[in-house]
CSV table of C-alpha atoms in Angstrom, one decimal:
chain,number,residue,atom,x,y,z
A,249,MET,CA,-89.2,-43.7,42.7
A,250,ASN,CA,-90.1,-45.5,39.6
A,251,ALA,CA,-92.9,-47.9,39.1
A,252,TYR,CA,-93.7,-50.9,36.7
A,253,LEU,CA,-96.4,-52.5,34.8
A,254,VAL,CA,-94.8,-55.6,33.9
A,255,ASP,CA,-97.1,-58.4,32.5
A,256,ASP,CA,-100.4,-56.0,33.7
A,257,VAL,CA,-99.1,-55.9,37.2
A,258,LEU,CA,-98.3,-52.8,38.5
A,259,VAL,CA,-95.1,-52.5,40.3
A,260,ASP,CA,-95.1,-50.1,43.1
A,261,ALA,CA,-96.6,-46.7,43.6
A,262,GLY,CA,-94.7,-44.4,45.0
A,263,THR,CA,-95.5,-41.6,47.3
A,264,PRO,CA,-99.4,-40.0,48.1
A,265,ALA,CA,-98.4,-36.9,46.0
A,266,ALA,CA,-98.1,-40.0,42.4
A,267,ALA,CA,-101.3,-41.1,42.4
A,268,GLY,CA,-102.7,-39.3,39.6
A,269,ARG,CA,-99.6,-39.0,38.4
A,270,ILE,CA,-99.7,-43.5,37.9
A,271,LEU,CA,-103.2,-43.6,37.1
A,272,ARG,CA,-102.8,-41.0,34.4
A,273,GLN,CA,-100.1,-43.9,33.4
A,274,LEU,CA,-102.1,-46.7,33.3
A,275,ARG,CA,-105.9,-45.6,31.8
A,276,GLY,CA,-106.3,-48.7,28.7
A,277,ARG,CA,-104.0,-50.4,30.3
A,278,GLN,CA,-105.2,-53.7,31.4
A,279,VAL,CA,-104.2,-54.0,35.3
A,280,SER,CA,-105.2,-57.3,36.9
A,281,ALA,CA,-102.9,-57.0,40.6
A,282,HIS,CA,-100.4,-54.3,42.7
A,283,VAL,CA,-97.2,-55.2,44.3
A,284,VAL,CA,-95.4,-54.2,46.8
A,285,THR,CA,-92.1,-54.4,46.6
A,286,HIS,CA,-91.1,-53.3,50.1
A,287,ALA,CA,-93.0,-51.8,53.1
A,288,HIS,CA,-91.8,-47.9,52.6
A,289,PRO,CA,-94.4,-44.9,52.0
A,290,ASP,CA,-91.8,-43.9,49.1
A,291,HIS,CA,-93.1,-47.6,47.5
A,292,PHE,CA,-96.6,-48.3,49.1
A,293,GLY,CA,-97.0,-45.0,48.7
A,294,SER,CA,-99.9,-44.0,46.2
A,295,SER,CA,-100.3,-48.0,47.1
A,296,HIS,CA,-104.8,-47.5,48.7
A,297,ALA,CA,-105.4,-44.0,46.1
A,298,VAL,CA,-104.5,-47.1,43.5
A,299,CYS,CA,-106.2,-50.3,44.3
A,300,GLU,CA,-109.0,-48.1,45.3
A,301,ALA,CA,-109.4,-46.6,41.6
A,302,LEU,CA,-109.1,-50.1,40.4
A,303,ASP,CA,-110.3,-52.4,42.6
A,304,LEU,CA,-106.5,-54.3,42.3
A,305,PRO,CA,-105.4,-56.5,44.7
A,306,LEU,CA,-102.5,-55.7,47.0
A,307,TRP,CA,-99.3,-58.3,47.0
A,308,ALA,CA,-96.9,-58.2,49.3
A,309,GLY,CA,-93.3,-60.3,51.1
A,310,VAL,CA,-95.6,-62.1,53.3
A,311,ASP,CA,-93.0,-60.1,56.2
A,312,ASP,CA,-94.0,-56.4,55.7
A,313,VAL,CA,-97.6,-57.2,55.7
A,314,GLU,CA,-97.9,-55.9,58.9
A,315,ALA,CA,-95.8,-53.1,57.7
A,316,ILE,CA,-98.5,-52.6,54.4
A,317,GLU,CA,-101.9,-52.8,56.9
A,318,THR,CA,-101.9,-50.5,59.7
A,319,ALA,CA,-99.3,-48.0,57.3
A,320,THR,CA,-96.6,-48.5,59.8
A,321,PRO,CA,-93.3,-49.3,58.9
A,322,VAL,CA,-90.9,-51.5,60.5
A,323,THR,CA,-87.6,-49.0,60.1
A,324,ALA,CA,-84.1,-48.9,61.6
A,325,GLN,CA,-82.4,-47.9,64.5
A,326,GLY,CA,-81.2,-44.2,65.3
A,327,ARG,CA,-83.0,-40.9,65.7
A,328,ILE,CA,-83.5,-40.2,61.4
A,329,PRO,CA,-85.4,-43.1,61.4
A,330,ALA,CA,-86.7,-42.7,65.0
A,331,LEU,CA,-87.8,-39.4,63.3
A,332,MET,CA,-88.9,-39.8,59.8
A,333,ALA,CA,-91.3,-43.0,61.9
A,334,ARG,CA,-93.1,-39.5,63.4
A,335,MET,CA,-94.5,-38.1,59.9
A,336,LYS,CA,-97.6,-38.5,58.5
A,337,MET,CA,-98.0,-42.2,56.8
A,338,PRO,CA,-99.5,-44.0,53.5
A,339,PRO,CA,-103.3,-44.5,53.8
A,340,ALA,CA,-103.0,-48.1,55.1
A,341,HIS,CA,-104.6,-51.6,52.8
A,342,PRO,CA,-105.6,-55.0,53.0
A,343,VAL,CA,-103.1,-56.9,51.9
A,344,GLU,CA,-105.3,-59.9,49.5
A,345,ARG,CA,-101.3,-62.2,48.6
A,346,LYS,CA,-98.9,-62.9,51.2
A,347,LEU,CA,-95.4,-63.1,48.7
A,348,GLN,CA,-93.5,-65.7,48.6
A,349,GLU,CA,-89.8,-67.1,47.9
A,350,GLY,CA,-91.6,-69.3,44.6
A,351,ASP,CA,-94.1,-67.0,44.0
A,352,GLU,CA,-94.7,-66.0,40.3
A,353,VAL,CA,-96.1,-63.0,39.8
A,354,GLY,CA,-96.9,-63.0,35.7
A,355,SER,CA,-93.8,-63.7,33.9
A,356,PHE,CA,-91.4,-63.3,37.0
A,357,THR,CA,-90.5,-64.8,40.0
A,358,VAL,CA,-90.9,-63.7,43.2
A,359,LEU,CA,-87.3,-64.1,45.6
A,360,ASP,CA,-86.7,-63.1,49.7
A,361,VAL,CA,-84.6,-60.5,50.2
A,362,PRO,CA,-84.9,-59.2,52.8
A,363,GLY,CA,-82.7,-55.8,54.8
A,364,HIS,CA,-83.5,-53.5,53.7
A,365,SER,CA,-87.5,-54.1,55.0
A,366,PRO,CA,-88.1,-57.0,56.6
A,367,GLY,CA,-89.8,-58.9,54.2
A,368,HIS,CA,-88.1,-56.8,51.1
A,369,ILE,CA,-89.1,-59.3,48.1
A,370,ALA,CA,-87.4,-58.7,44.0
A,371,LEU,CA,-89.2,-59.9,40.7
A,372,TRP,CA,-87.0,-62.3,38.0
A,373,ARG,CA,-87.5,-63.6,34.7
A,374,GLU,CA,-84.7,-66.5,34.2
A,375,ALA,CA,-86.0,-66.0,30.0
A,376,ASP,CA,-84.4,-62.5,29.1
A,377,ARG,CA,-82.7,-62.3,32.7
A,378,THR,CA,-84.7,-58.8,33.9
A,379,LEU,CA,-84.4,-58.3,38.1
A,380,LEU,CA,-87.0,-55.7,39.0
A,381,CYS,CA,-84.6,-55.8,42.5
A,382,GLY,CA,-86.9,-52.9,44.8
A,383,ASP,CA,-84.6,-50.4,46.9
A,384,VAL,CA,-81.9,-54.4,47.8
A,385,PHE,CA,-79.4,-51.4,45.2
A,386,PHE,CA,-79.8,-47.4,44.7
A,387,ARG,CA,-78.7,-45.9,41.4
A,388,LEU,CA,-78.8,-41.7,42.8
A,389,PRO,CA,-77.0,-41.5,40.1
A,390,ARG,CA,-73.6,-44.4,40.8
A,391,LEU,CA,-75.3,-47.7,41.6
A,392,SER,CA,-75.1,-48.1,46.1
A,393,ALA,CA,-75.7,-50.1,48.8
A,394,PRO,CA,-79.0,-48.3,50.0
A,395,TRP,CA,-78.8,-45.9,53.2
A,396,LYS,CA,-77.6,-47.2,56.0
A,397,PHE,CA,-80.3,-45.3,58.4
A,398,LEU,CA,-83.3,-46.8,55.4
A,399,THR,CA,-82.2,-50.2,55.7
A,400,VAL,CA,-83.7,-52.7,58.8
A,401,ASP,CA,-80.4,-55.0,58.5
A,402,VAL,CA,-77.5,-54.0,56.9
A,403,GLU,CA,-76.7,-56.5,56.5
A,404,ARG,CA,-78.6,-59.3,55.5
A,405,ASN,CA,-79.6,-56.1,53.3
A,406,ARG,CA,-75.4,-57.1,51.6
A,407,GLU,CA,-76.6,-60.8,52.2
A,408,SER,CA,-79.3,-59.6,49.1
A,409,MET,CA,-77.3,-58.0,46.6
A,410,ARG,CA,-74.8,-60.8,46.6
A,411,LYS,CA,-77.7,-63.2,46.1
A,412,LEU,CA,-79.3,-60.2,43.1
A,413,ALA,CA,-75.9,-60.2,41.4
A,414,ALA,CA,-75.6,-64.1,40.8
A,415,LEU,CA,-78.4,-63.9,39.2
A,416,ARG,CA,-76.2,-62.1,36.9
A,417,PRO,CA,-78.6,-60.4,35.2
A,418,ALA,CA,-79.3,-58.3,31.5
A,419,LEU,CA,-81.6,-55.7,33.5
A,420,VAL,CA,-82.3,-54.6,36.3
A,421,LEU,CA,-84.9,-51.9,37.5
A,422,PHE,CA,-84.1,-50.3,40.3
A,423,GLY,CA,-86.9,-48.6,43.0
A,424,HIS,CA,-85.2,-45.4,42.1
A,425,GLY,CA,-82.9,-44.7,39.5
A,426,PRO,CA,-82.1,-45.7,35.7
A,427,PRO,CA,-81.7,-49.6,34.2
A,428,LEU,CA,-78.6,-50.7,35.0
A,429,ARG,CA,-77.1,-53.9,32.2
A,430,ASP,CA,-74.1,-54.6,33.3
A,431,PRO,CA,-74.6,-57.9,35.5
A,432,ASP,CA,-70.2,-56.5,36.2
A,433,LEU,CA,-70.8,-53.4,37.7
A,434,LEU,CA,-73.8,-55.3,39.9
A,435,SER,CA,-71.3,-57.9,40.8
A,436,ARG,CA,-68.8,-55.8,42.4
A,437,VAL,CA,-71.3,-53.4,44.4
A,438,ALA,CA,-72.7,-56.9,46.1
A,439,ARG,CA,-69.5,-57.6,47.3
């Protein structure tokens, strides 16, 4: 699971086990806020611990706020998601800013890209064509759509994939996997 520091904003926070590592890596850095791309426990798992330790406001997509504030993510249909929903969830945390398409986060613009979760967001910086896409795409190890059993609405996620690929990003940063600098590959996978 990846977490990023963009400008002075922490984006995503992995599982609860990642808190110590994230706090060590942020030591000595200016951080003003924490953004969660979507309300899955592998992205907001350490959010409570990090926000408490650094006195940060938490920001998230408007349609994922309730899931984070109650630590009850919306799950896909099926037996595996039902079993996963019974697992221990990370601590809930209040969301201070509800993000929507067009909001600014540092030098990035918020994009609404639902599907993997109801309120999934991505961050886009036009100046250098950098995209933080959360889990709209996976890169484990190859580029693909996120696994269906983890995706609330597969068709809406496919629409979000096409929306992001149409931006032709020069650099794509994923929630899972290494960066990508190939907009043609992103477009082919998004079809």
